[in-house]
Amino acid sequence: MTGAAVAATFVATATPALADSDITLNNSRGYMTYKDSVDVFEICDMNPDGYGVHGLLTKTGEGNVMHIDDGGDNGCDKQGYNVGSGKYRMSFFWDGGGAVLYSKYFSE
């Protein structure tokens, strides 16, 4: 039973995202979320430390196709982007340094 659960988990994480699949990258500094049902990306700086957060959407073979950032203002920022065929990946990072977070590759 346990082996089947592990195999099912591996298959679920290895496949591309399908319609109505949301993705969130987060750390103690903030988060970036993709809402597939409306093709909207949201980014939010949750730590008023003088540094903002940035997110990129990269399409395989084309490079960065969208940039979004937040920091220094009230509220979160949102941006629409029509994710189509191809493989996409989100990246999220804090301007103060540290590791870049990456999503799995996804498509519609």
C-alpha atoms as one frame of an Amber mdcrd trajectory, in Angstrom:
protein
   0.000   0.000   0.000   2.779   2.442   0.901   4.653   1.758  -2.359   1.514
   2.535  -4.370   1.056   5.833  -2.517   4.654   6.830  -3.220   4.321   5.888
  -6.894   1.070   7.832  -7.196   2.701  10.876  -5.582   5.637  10.686  -7.987
   3.340  10.510 -11.013   1.271  13.461  -9.765   4.329  15.685  -9.272   5.992
  14.690 -12.549   3.079  15.617 -14.820   2.368  19.143 -16.095  -0.301  21.220
 -14.392  -3.751  20.899 -15.908  -6.628  23.369 -16.061  -7.635  24.860 -12.692
  -4.292  23.995 -11.158  -2.788  26.652  -8.869   0.890  26.968  -7.949   2.356
  28.873  -4.992   5.984  29.609  -4.158   6.591  31.101  -0.710   9.119  31.821
   1.991   9.289  34.081   5.045   9.629  37.137   2.767   6.479  36.680   0.695
   4.824  34.588  -1.986   3.997  34.253  -5.680   0.845  32.444  -6.803  -0.479
  31.407 -10.217  -4.265  31.057 -10.528  -4.763  28.898 -13.606  -8.529  29.370
 -13.889  -8.032  33.098 -14.638  -4.366  33.143 -15.820  -3.354  35.651 -13.123
  -0.087  35.817 -11.187   0.014  37.475  -7.771   3.094  38.439  -5.792   3.183
  39.760  -2.251   5.983  41.181  -0.110   5.127  40.089   3.440   8.164  41.515
   5.240   8.584  45.328   5.489  12.387  45.204   5.524  13.211  47.660   2.732
  13.605  44.926   0.102  10.976  43.748  -2.357  10.228  40.402  -3.960  10.321
  39.517  -7.654   8.857  36.780  -9.769   9.547  35.617 -13.282   7.643  33.387
 -15.665   9.940  31.556 -18.050   8.866  29.623 -21.135  11.180  26.881 -22.389
  12.822  27.994 -25.619  11.787  31.648 -25.198  13.263  32.716 -21.851  11.534
  35.155 -19.496   8.054  36.083 -20.745   6.756  37.931 -17.668   8.168  39.842
 -14.693   6.206  40.873 -11.594   7.373  42.490  -8.364   6.081  43.873  -5.085
   7.519  45.937  -2.278   7.340  49.448  -0.924   3.577  49.814  -1.282   0.410
  48.534   0.349  -1.172  45.371  -0.960   0.001  42.729  -3.386   0.524  43.097
  -7.134  -1.243  41.062  -9.828  -0.562  40.536 -13.500  -2.347  38.494 -16.139
  -0.561  36.264 -18.624  -2.209  33.733 -20.929  -0.330  30.509 -20.293  -0.691
  28.356 -23.383   1.056  25.346 -24.826   4.709  24.821 -24.039   6.499  24.395
 -20.739   6.519  27.227 -18.201   8.216  27.665 -14.840   7.849  30.334 -12.153
  10.743  31.658 -10.107  10.475  33.785  -6.964  13.211  35.684  -5.128  13.850
  38.331  -2.492  15.895  41.415  -3.452  18.002  41.054  -0.294  19.603  37.838
  -1.523  19.166  34.190  -0.754  17.917  31.245  -2.726  15.654  31.489  -5.752
  12.549  29.294  -5.517  11.377  27.479  -8.679   8.079  25.810  -9.460   7.786
  22.557 -11.343   7.285  22.958 -15.098   3.649  23.377 -16.091   1.486  24.038
 -19.164  -2.158  24.261 -20.155
